[in-house]
Amino acid sequence: MTFKTLLAAAALVVAPTVAAFAACSGHSEQAMTCADGSVYDSTTRSCTVVSG
């Protein structure tokens, strides 16, 4: 086997592990940070200004 063949084989073995790690499947929700004076509205999925 040549070096290129070994390198290609190693990449094929490692690729699924790296892809699974990159997907970060353990997280189900994303955090949202709004500016001062506003709050996150889950219905509209955006920040809304707090009045009052």
CSV table of N, CA and C in Angstrom, one decimal:
chain,number,residue,atom,x,y,z
A,1,MET,N,0.8,-1.2,0.0
A,1,MET,CA,0.0,0.0,0.0
A,1,MET,C,0.9,1.2,0.0
A,2,THR,N,0.4,2.2,-0.7
A,2,THR,CA,1.1,3.5,-0.7
A,2,THR,C,0.7,4.4,0.4
A,3,PHE,N,1.4,5.4,0.6
A,3,PHE,CA,1.1,6.4,1.7
A,3,PHE,C,-0.3,7.0,1.5
A,4,LYS,N,-0.5,7.4,0.2
A,4,LYS,CA,-1.8,8.0,-0.1
A,4,LYS,C,-3.0,7.1,0.1
A,5,THR,N,-2.8,5.8,-0.1
A,5,THR,CA,-3.9,4.8,0.1
A,5,THR,C,-4.2,4.7,1.6
A,6,LEU,N,-3.1,4.7,2.4
A,6,LEU,CA,-3.3,4.6,3.9
A,6,LEU,C,-3.9,5.8,4.4
A,7,LEU,N,-3.5,7.0,3.9
A,7,LEU,CA,-4.1,8.2,4.3
A,7,LEU,C,-5.6,8.3,4.0
A,8,ALA,N,-6.0,7.9,2.8
A,8,ALA,CA,-7.4,7.8,2.4
A,8,ALA,C,-8.2,6.9,3.3
A,9,ALA,N,-7.6,5.7,3.5
A,9,ALA,CA,-8.3,4.7,4.4
A,9,ALA,C,-8.5,5.3,5.8
A,10,ALA,N,-7.5,6.0,6.3
A,10,ALA,CA,-7.6,6.6,7.7
A,10,ALA,C,-8.7,7.6,7.7
A,11,ALA,N,-8.7,8.4,6.6
A,11,ALA,CA,-9.7,9.5,6.6
A,11,ALA,C,-11.2,8.9,6.5
A,12,LEU,N,-11.3,7.8,5.8
A,12,LEU,CA,-12.7,7.2,5.7
A,12,LEU,C,-13.1,6.6,7.1
A,13,VAL,N,-12.1,6.1,7.8
A,13,VAL,CA,-12.4,5.5,9.2
A,13,VAL,C,-12.8,6.6,10.2
A,14,VAL,N,-12.1,7.8,10.1
A,14,VAL,CA,-12.2,8.8,11.1
A,14,VAL,C,-13.4,9.8,10.7
A,15,ALA,N,-13.8,9.9,9.5
A,15,ALA,CA,-14.8,10.8,9.0
A,15,ALA,C,-16.1,10.7,9.8
A,16,PRO,N,-16.7,9.5,10.0
A,16,PRO,CA,-18.0,9.5,10.7
A,16,PRO,C,-17.9,10.0,12.1
A,17,THR,N,-16.8,9.7,12.8
A,17,THR,CA,-16.6,10.2,14.2
A,17,THR,C,-16.6,11.7,14.2
A,18,VAL,N,-15.8,12.3,13.3
A,18,VAL,CA,-15.7,13.7,13.3
A,18,VAL,C,-17.0,14.3,12.9
A,19,ALA,N,-17.8,13.8,12.0
A,19,ALA,CA,-19.1,14.3,11.6
A,19,ALA,C,-20.1,14.2,12.8
A,20,ALA,N,-20.0,13.2,13.5
A,20,ALA,CA,-21.0,13.0,14.7
A,20,ALA,C,-20.6,14.1,15.7
A,21,PHE,N,-19.3,14.3,15.9
A,21,PHE,CA,-18.9,15.3,16.9
A,21,PHE,C,-19.3,16.7,16.4
A,22,ALA,N,-19.1,17.0,15.2
A,22,ALA,CA,-19.4,18.3,14.6
A,22,ALA,C,-20.9,18.6,14.7
A,23,ALA,N,-21.7,17.6,14.5
A,23,ALA,CA,-23.2,17.8,14.5
A,23,ALA,C,-23.7,18.2,15.9
A,24,CYS,N,-22.9,17.8,17.0
A,24,CYS,CA,-23.3,18.2,18.3
A,24,CYS,C,-24.7,17.8,18.6
A,25,SER,N,-25.1,16.6,18.4
A,25,SER,CA,-26.4,16.1,18.5
A,25,SER,C,-27.0,16.1,20.0
A,26,GLY,N,-26.1,16.3,21.0
A,26,GLY,CA,-26.6,16.3,22.3
A,26,GLY,C,-27.4,17.6,22.7
A,27,HIS,N,-27.3,18.6,21.9
A,27,HIS,CA,-28.1,19.8,22.2
A,27,HIS,C,-29.4,19.9,21.5
A,28,SER,N,-30.5,20.1,22.2
A,28,SER,CA,-31.8,20.1,21.6
A,28,SER,C,-32.3,21.5,21.4
A,29,GLU,N,-31.8,22.5,22.2
A,29,GLU,CA,-32.3,23.8,22.1
A,29,GLU,C,-31.1,24.8,22.0
A,30,GLN,N,-31.4,25.9,21.4
A,30,GLN,CA,-30.3,27.0,21.2
A,30,GLN,C,-30.7,28.1,22.1
A,31,ALA,N,-29.7,28.7,22.8
A,31,ALA,CA,-29.9,29.8,23.7
A,31,ALA,C,-30.1,31.1,22.8
A,32,MET,N,-30.9,32.0,23.3
A,32,MET,CA,-31.2,33.3,22.6
A,32,MET,C,-30.9,34.4,23.6
A,33,THR,N,-30.1,35.3,23.2
A,33,THR,CA,-29.8,36.5,24.0
A,33,THR,C,-30.4,37.7,23.3
A,34,CYS,N,-31.1,38.5,24.1
A,34,CYS,CA,-31.8,39.7,23.6
A,34,CYS,C,-31.1,40.9,24.2
A,35,ALA,N,-31.2,42.0,23.5
A,35,ALA,CA,-30.6,43.3,24.0
A,35,ALA,C,-31.4,43.7,25.3
A,36,ASP,N,-30.7,44.7,26.0
A,36,ASP,CA,-31.3,45.2,27.2
A,36,ASP,C,-32.7,45.9,26.8
A,37,GLY,N,-33.7,45.6,27.6
A,37,GLY,CA,-35.0,46.2,27.4
A,37,GLY,C,-35.9,45.4,26.5
A,38,SER,N,-35.4,44.2,26.2
A,38,SER,CA,-36.3,43.3,25.4
A,38,SER,C,-36.1,41.8,25.9
A,39,VAL,N,-37.1,41.0,25.6
A,39,VAL,CA,-37.1,39.6,26.1
A,39,VAL,C,-37.4,38.7,24.9
A,40,TYR,N,-37.0,37.4,25.0
A,40,TYR,CA,-37.3,36.5,23.9
A,40,TYR,C,-38.7,36.0,24.0
A,41,ASP,N,-39.4,36.1,22.9
A,41,ASP,CA,-40.8,35.6,22.8
A,41,ASP,C,-40.8,34.3,22.0
A,42,SER,N,-41.1,33.2,22.7
A,42,SER,CA,-41.0,31.9,22.0
A,42,SER,C,-42.1,31.7,20.9
A,43,THR,N,-43.2,32.4,21.0
A,43,THR,CA,-44.2,32.3,20.0
A,43,THR,C,-43.7,32.9,18.7
A,44,THR,N,-43.1,34.1,18.7
A,44,THR,CA,-42.6,34.7,17.4
A,44,THR,C,-41.2,34.3,17.1
A,45,ARG,N,-40.6,33.7,18.1
A,45,ARG,CA,-39.2,33.3,18.0
A,45,ARG,C,-38.2,34.5,17.7
A,46,SER,N,-38.5,35.6,18.4
A,46,SER,CA,-37.7,36.8,18.2
A,46,SER,C,-37.7,37.6,19.5
A,47,CYS,N,-36.9,38.6,19.6
A,47,CYS,CA,-36.9,39.5,20.8
A,47,CYS,C,-38.0,40.5,20.6
A,48,THR,N,-38.7,40.8,21.7
A,48,THR,CA,-39.7,41.9,21.7
A,48,THR,C,-39.4,42.9,22.8
A,49,VAL,N,-39.7,44.1,22.5
A,49,VAL,CA,-39.4,45.2,23.4
A,49,VAL,C,-40.3,45.1,24.6
A,50,VAL,N,-39.8,45.3,25.8
A,50,VAL,CA,-40.6,45.3,27.0
A,50,VAL,C,-41.1,46.7,27.3
A,51,SER,N,-42.4,46.9,27.3
A,51,SER,CA,-42.9,48.3,27.6
A,51,SER,C,-43.3,48.3,29.1
A,52,GLY,N,-43.1,49.5,29.7
A,52,GLY,CA,-43.5,49.6,31.0
A,52,GLY,C,-42.5,50.0,31.9
